[in-house]
Amino acid sequence: MNRFNLPYNLIMEEGVFERVDEVMADCVPGIEKKKVVIVTESMLLEIFSHCLAEIQRDFKESEIYLVEQGSFDTAVTLAKYICMNEITVVIGFGGGKVLDIAKYAAFISKAMYLCLPTTLSNDSLASPVAVLGTQGDNRQTFGCKIPSGIIVDLDVIMTTPEIQLKSGIGDTISKYTALYDWKLDAKHHGKSVNDFAYMISDVALTSLCYHEEKSLKSKSFLKVLTQALVMGGLAMEISGSSRPSSGSEHLFCHSLEENYKEIHIMHGMAVAMGTIPAAVFQKRKHTEKLIHLMKTHKMDINPKSYDITKEIFIGAWQKAKETRRERYTILNETDLSQERLGMIYDKMVEGNYSQLLDYDC
């Protein structure tokens, strides 16, 4: 049985970054006296200078550490700095790149890690993995611990560009096909899925699909999105695998990243785009809420919007299995011919996703 950890707390409030020590005091007595490093990047230091100054004031001894490259080497250098300076608490303040560096560095150095996200673009804020650059443009996923605390300041998140919030929705939507692939893999290998992790991931998806708030910047929606992304991370922690949140749609995203480096699309938008063809491959019919959610929040998953040509689209799907060869998904069982993938591409460009999913292709 996989042993797992859970965060001490998940706090979602307005202005909560001004009292980080206070909200963590019950969980970690004397935290205000511990030696702290706040990991962020120069752009965020400029934008949130007042906020970061308030966080620093909460602790007797604290400093800001700037990172610019989301690489393994950067994380290891930070871990060395943490150890050499006897730092006991690491605070990640930023988006996916910053949070992954801080999370992995804290894991290596055995320091406590607190996650203070400035955006909600994917489920990395609570996941037990860090995606870091290795050589050139290549990236690799490294296992680590989930945060000891997750503190979300809704006033800060309200300033997030809408495309980043849509990306967070996309990362949650992808659980629809990921869960199917997880069960398919378990059946193929004669194993079983972790029912509790499966349930949590499914609840994350359902909570977002059935939330009728239309405004991306409403505080009620931001709370639901935060909870969904955190649940995605917890499902991975409980299962000991990313399978509750990552299936064939993620393989498509990895294939784009690894084989077509000229394409620039946010992770969450890429996996949302991949969810539609993956659902077609899986012959899923009950996708009304999924389509409604994307239309409600005006999520653009038209490949042409990101300069993904038909040739790139077809190539990305045909090469997708190779990105994670150990994973069994619907891609191991479905037709990935140029003709079929070309037809799917044409219908996605037209934007009639419901017709595509109802059509037996």
Short mmCIF file of C-alpha atoms in Angstrom, two decimals, residues 32-279:
data_model
loop_
_atom_site.label_atom_id
_atom_site.label_comp_id
_atom_site.label_asym_id
_atom_site.label_seq_id
_atom_site.Cartn_x
_atom_site.Cartn_y
_atom_site.Cartn_z
CA GLU A 32 7.41 32.85 12.89
CA LYS A 33 10.78 32.21 14.55
CA LYS A 34 12.03 29.79 11.90
CA LYS A 35 14.55 30.70 9.21
CA VAL A 36 12.65 31.24 5.96
CA VAL A 37 13.47 31.65 2.28
CA ILE A 38 10.83 32.99 -0.11
CA VAL A 39 11.42 31.69 -3.63
CA THR A 40 10.05 33.80 -6.47
CA GLU A 41 11.13 35.46 -9.74
CA SER A 42 12.12 39.04 -10.54
CA MET A 43 8.93 39.85 -12.46
CA LEU A 44 6.76 38.81 -9.50
CA LEU A 45 9.02 40.67 -7.06
CA GLU A 46 8.31 43.82 -9.03
CA ILE A 47 4.56 43.23 -9.30
CA PHE A 48 3.99 42.03 -5.72
CA SER A 49 6.73 43.94 -3.87
CA HIS A 50 4.33 45.13 -1.14
CA CYS A 51 2.83 41.67 -0.70
CA LEU A 52 6.24 40.01 -0.45
CA ALA A 53 7.39 42.61 2.05
CA GLU A 54 4.35 41.77 4.20
CA ILE A 55 5.20 38.06 4.07
CA GLN A 56 8.79 38.80 5.08
CA ARG A 57 7.61 40.79 8.08
CA ASP A 58 5.76 37.73 9.38
CA PHE A 59 9.03 35.97 10.11
CA LYS A 60 11.93 36.86 12.39
CA GLU A 61 14.53 35.86 9.82
CA SER A 62 13.60 35.70 6.12
CA GLU A 63 15.04 36.45 2.71
CA ILE A 64 13.94 36.45 -0.93
CA TYR A 65 15.64 34.10 -3.39
CA LEU A 66 15.11 34.82 -7.08
CA VAL A 67 15.00 32.10 -9.73
CA GLU A 68 14.68 32.63 -13.45
CA GLN A 69 15.29 29.22 -15.05
CA GLY A 70 12.91 26.36 -14.30
CA SER A 71 15.69 23.80 -14.41
CA PHE A 72 16.86 20.84 -12.36
CA ASP A 73 20.20 22.60 -11.83
CA THR A 74 18.42 25.67 -10.45
CA ALA A 75 16.48 23.53 -7.98
CA VAL A 76 19.61 21.67 -6.85
CA THR A 77 21.52 24.95 -6.40
CA LEU A 78 18.65 26.27 -4.27
CA ALA A 79 18.61 23.05 -2.23
CA LYS A 80 22.33 23.44 -1.55
CA TYR A 81 21.76 27.06 -0.48
CA ILE A 82 18.97 25.95 1.89
CA CYS A 83 21.19 23.32 3.51
CA MET A 84 24.27 25.52 3.77
CA ASN A 85 22.29 28.31 5.44
CA GLU A 86 20.26 26.04 7.74
CA ILE A 87 16.94 27.26 6.35
CA THR A 88 13.97 25.29 7.70
CA VAL A 89 11.00 26.73 5.78
CA VAL A 90 10.76 27.24 2.02
CA ILE A 91 7.93 29.37 0.63
CA GLY A 92 7.16 29.12 -3.08
CA PHE A 93 5.57 32.35 -4.33
CA GLY A 94 4.60 32.24 -8.00
CA GLY A 95 3.34 30.01 -10.79
CA GLY A 96 4.21 26.50 -11.92
CA LYS A 97 7.92 27.09 -12.64
CA VAL A 98 8.66 28.76 -9.30
CA LEU A 99 6.52 26.33 -7.32
CA ASP A 100 8.17 23.28 -8.88
CA ILE A 101 11.67 24.62 -8.16
CA ALA A 102 10.79 25.50 -4.56
CA LYS A 103 8.97 22.21 -4.01
CA TYR A 104 11.80 20.04 -5.29
CA ALA A 105 14.50 22.05 -3.50
CA ALA A 106 12.59 21.75 -0.23
CA PHE A 107 12.21 18.01 -0.80
CA ILE A 108 15.96 17.50 -1.40
CA SER A 109 16.96 19.66 1.58
CA LYS A 110 14.25 18.19 3.86
CA ALA A 111 12.85 21.64 4.62
CA MET A 112 9.18 22.44 5.19
CA TYR A 113 7.51 23.70 2.03
CA LEU A 114 4.62 26.18 1.88
CA CYS A 115 2.90 26.89 -1.43
CA LEU A 116 1.67 30.44 -2.14
CA PRO A 117 0.44 30.40 -5.75
CA THR A 118 -0.04 33.61 -7.72
CA THR A 119 -1.99 31.80 -10.45
CA LEU A 120 -4.15 28.70 -10.92
CA SER A 121 -2.91 27.41 -14.26
CA ASN A 122 -2.37 23.71 -13.37
CA ASP A 123 -2.42 21.23 -10.50
CA SER A 124 1.30 21.57 -9.69
CA LEU A 125 0.45 23.59 -6.57
CA ALA A 126 -0.43 20.36 -4.71
CA SER A 127 1.10 17.57 -6.80
CA PRO A 128 3.88 15.25 -5.54
CA VAL A 129 5.96 15.90 -8.65
CA ALA A 130 8.09 18.71 -10.08
CA VAL A 131 8.59 19.23 -13.81
CA LEU A 132 12.06 20.63 -14.39
CA GLY A 133 14.27 21.37 -17.37
CA THR A 134 17.19 19.00 -17.90
CA GLN A 135 19.16 19.46 -21.13
CA GLY A 136 18.30 22.00 -23.78
CA ASP A 137 14.52 22.28 -24.06
CA ASN A 138 13.93 18.84 -22.52
CA ARG A 139 11.98 18.53 -19.29
CA GLN A 140 11.61 15.66 -16.86
CA THR A 141 9.19 14.85 -14.05
CA PHE A 142 10.75 14.26 -10.63
CA GLY A 143 8.99 12.85 -7.59
CA CYS A 144 8.89 14.93 -4.40
CA LYS A 145 6.63 15.77 -1.44
CA ILE A 146 3.43 17.76 -1.59
CA PRO A 147 3.32 21.09 0.33
CA SER A 148 2.89 21.20 4.09
CA GLY A 149 0.50 24.10 3.58
CA ILE A 150 -1.30 25.69 0.63
CA ILE A 151 -2.28 29.33 1.08
CA VAL A 152 -4.28 31.04 -1.67
CA ASP A 153 -4.85 34.81 -1.57
CA LEU A 154 -7.96 35.42 -3.64
CA ASP A 155 -7.04 39.10 -4.07
CA VAL A 156 -3.78 38.03 -5.75
CA ILE A 157 -5.45 35.35 -7.89
CA MET A 158 -7.96 37.96 -9.08
CA THR A 159 -5.07 39.69 -10.90
CA THR A 160 -4.22 36.52 -12.87
CA PRO A 161 -4.64 36.74 -16.67
CA GLU A 162 -7.75 34.84 -17.75
CA ILE A 163 -5.80 32.53 -20.06
CA GLN A 164 -3.99 31.12 -17.02
CA LEU A 165 -7.26 30.39 -15.24
CA LYS A 166 -8.58 28.73 -18.40
CA SER A 167 -5.44 26.61 -18.40
CA GLY A 168 -6.29 25.52 -14.86
CA ILE A 169 -9.75 24.51 -16.05
CA GLY A 170 -8.13 22.57 -18.89
CA ASP A 171 -5.89 20.61 -16.51
CA THR A 172 -9.02 19.65 -14.56
CA ILE A 173 -11.03 18.75 -17.67
CA SER A 174 -8.33 16.30 -18.71
CA LYS A 175 -9.25 14.03 -15.79
CA TYR A 176 -12.26 12.92 -17.84
CA THR A 177 -10.09 10.90 -20.21
CA ALA A 178 -7.22 10.30 -17.76
CA LEU A 179 -9.42 8.30 -15.38
CA TYR A 180 -10.68 6.15 -18.25
CA ASP A 181 -7.09 5.46 -19.33
CA TRP A 182 -6.09 4.62 -15.75
CA LYS A 183 -8.77 1.92 -15.57
CA LEU A 184 -7.77 0.67 -19.00
CA ASP A 185 -4.15 0.37 -17.87
CA ALA A 186 -5.16 -1.44 -14.68
CA LYS A 187 -7.26 -3.94 -16.63
CA HIS A 188 -4.47 -4.52 -19.15
CA HIS A 189 -1.92 -5.26 -16.41
CA GLY A 190 -4.32 -7.19 -14.18
CA LYS A 191 -4.17 -4.60 -11.41
CA SER A 192 -6.68 -2.35 -9.69
CA VAL A 193 -6.93 1.41 -9.35
CA ASN A 194 -6.89 3.13 -5.96
CA ASP A 195 -10.61 3.75 -5.43
CA PHE A 196 -10.08 6.67 -3.06
CA ALA A 197 -7.69 8.47 -5.42
CA TYR A 198 -10.05 7.78 -8.34
CA MET A 199 -12.97 9.25 -6.39
CA ILE A 200 -11.05 12.41 -5.44
CA SER A 201 -9.97 13.04 -9.03
CA ASP A 202 -13.51 12.43 -10.27
CA VAL A 203 -14.94 14.82 -7.66
CA ALA A 204 -12.44 17.49 -8.78
CA LEU A 205 -13.77 17.21 -12.33
CA THR A 206 -17.43 17.04 -11.30
CA SER A 207 -17.22 20.03 -8.96
CA LEU A 208 -16.02 22.20 -11.81
CA CYS A 209 -18.43 20.83 -14.41
CA TYR A 210 -21.48 21.42 -12.21
CA HIS A 211 -20.48 24.84 -10.93
CA GLU A 212 -22.65 27.29 -12.84
CA GLU A 213 -20.71 30.50 -12.12
CA LYS A 214 -19.90 32.12 -15.47
CA SER A 215 -17.33 34.67 -14.28
CA LEU A 216 -13.73 33.42 -14.17
CA LYS A 217 -12.86 36.17 -11.71
CA SER A 218 -15.66 35.52 -9.21
CA LYS A 219 -14.36 34.45 -5.81
CA SER A 220 -16.76 31.52 -5.64
CA PHE A 221 -15.40 30.14 -8.93
CA LEU A 222 -11.78 30.72 -7.91
CA LYS A 223 -12.39 28.72 -4.72
CA VAL A 224 -13.89 25.82 -6.67
CA LEU A 225 -11.03 25.90 -9.20
CA THR A 226 -8.46 25.94 -6.38
CA GLN A 227 -10.13 22.98 -4.69
CA ALA A 228 -10.29 21.06 -7.97
CA LEU A 229 -6.58 21.60 -8.70
CA VAL A 230 -5.61 20.66 -5.14
CA MET A 231 -7.74 17.51 -5.28
CA GLY A 232 -5.96 16.56 -8.50
CA GLY A 233 -2.62 16.79 -6.70
CA LEU A 234 -3.89 14.85 -3.68
CA ALA A 235 -5.22 12.07 -5.92
CA MET A 236 -1.73 11.67 -7.35
CA GLU A 237 -0.19 11.64 -3.88
CA ILE A 238 -2.63 8.99 -2.60
CA SER A 239 -2.24 6.74 -5.64
CA GLY A 240 1.53 7.12 -5.80
CA SER A 241 1.19 7.93 -9.50
CA SER A 242 0.08 10.73 -11.81
CA ARG A 243 -2.42 8.36 -13.47
CA PRO A 244 -5.52 9.92 -11.78
CA SER A 245 -4.74 13.17 -13.62
CA SER A 246 -2.76 12.14 -16.69
CA GLY A 247 -3.73 9.93 -19.62
CA SER A 248 -3.62 9.96 -23.41
CA GLU A 249 -4.50 13.67 -23.50
CA HIS A 250 -1.31 14.39 -21.54
CA LEU A 251 0.71 12.20 -23.89
CA PHE A 252 -0.49 14.43 -26.72
CA CYS A 253 0.70 17.47 -24.75
CA HIS A 254 4.09 15.85 -24.05
CA SER A 255 4.41 14.98 -27.73
CA LEU A 256 3.85 18.61 -28.72
CA GLU A 257 6.44 19.76 -26.17
CA GLU A 258 9.06 17.21 -27.16
CA ASN A 259 8.62 17.03 -30.93
CA TYR A 260 7.31 20.46 -31.96
CA LYS A 261 9.18 23.01 -29.89
CA GLU A 262 8.01 25.83 -32.17
CA ILE A 263 4.50 25.41 -30.78
CA HIS A 264 3.75 27.59 -27.76
CA ILE A 265 0.63 26.63 -25.82
CA MET A 266 -0.03 26.51 -22.09
CA HIS A 267 -0.03 23.04 -20.56
CA GLY A 268 -3.66 23.18 -19.46
CA MET A 269 -4.87 24.36 -22.86
CA ALA A 270 -2.90 21.60 -24.61
CA VAL A 271 -4.37 18.84 -22.45
CA ALA A 272 -7.86 20.32 -22.85
CA MET A 273 -7.33 20.21 -26.62
CA GLY A 274 -6.15 16.62 -26.29
CA THR A 275 -9.16 15.62 -24.21
CA ILE A 276 -11.57 15.93 -27.16
CA PRO A 277 -9.77 13.48 -29.50
CA ALA A 278 -9.01 11.20 -26.52
CA ALA A 279 -12.73 11.11 -25.72
#
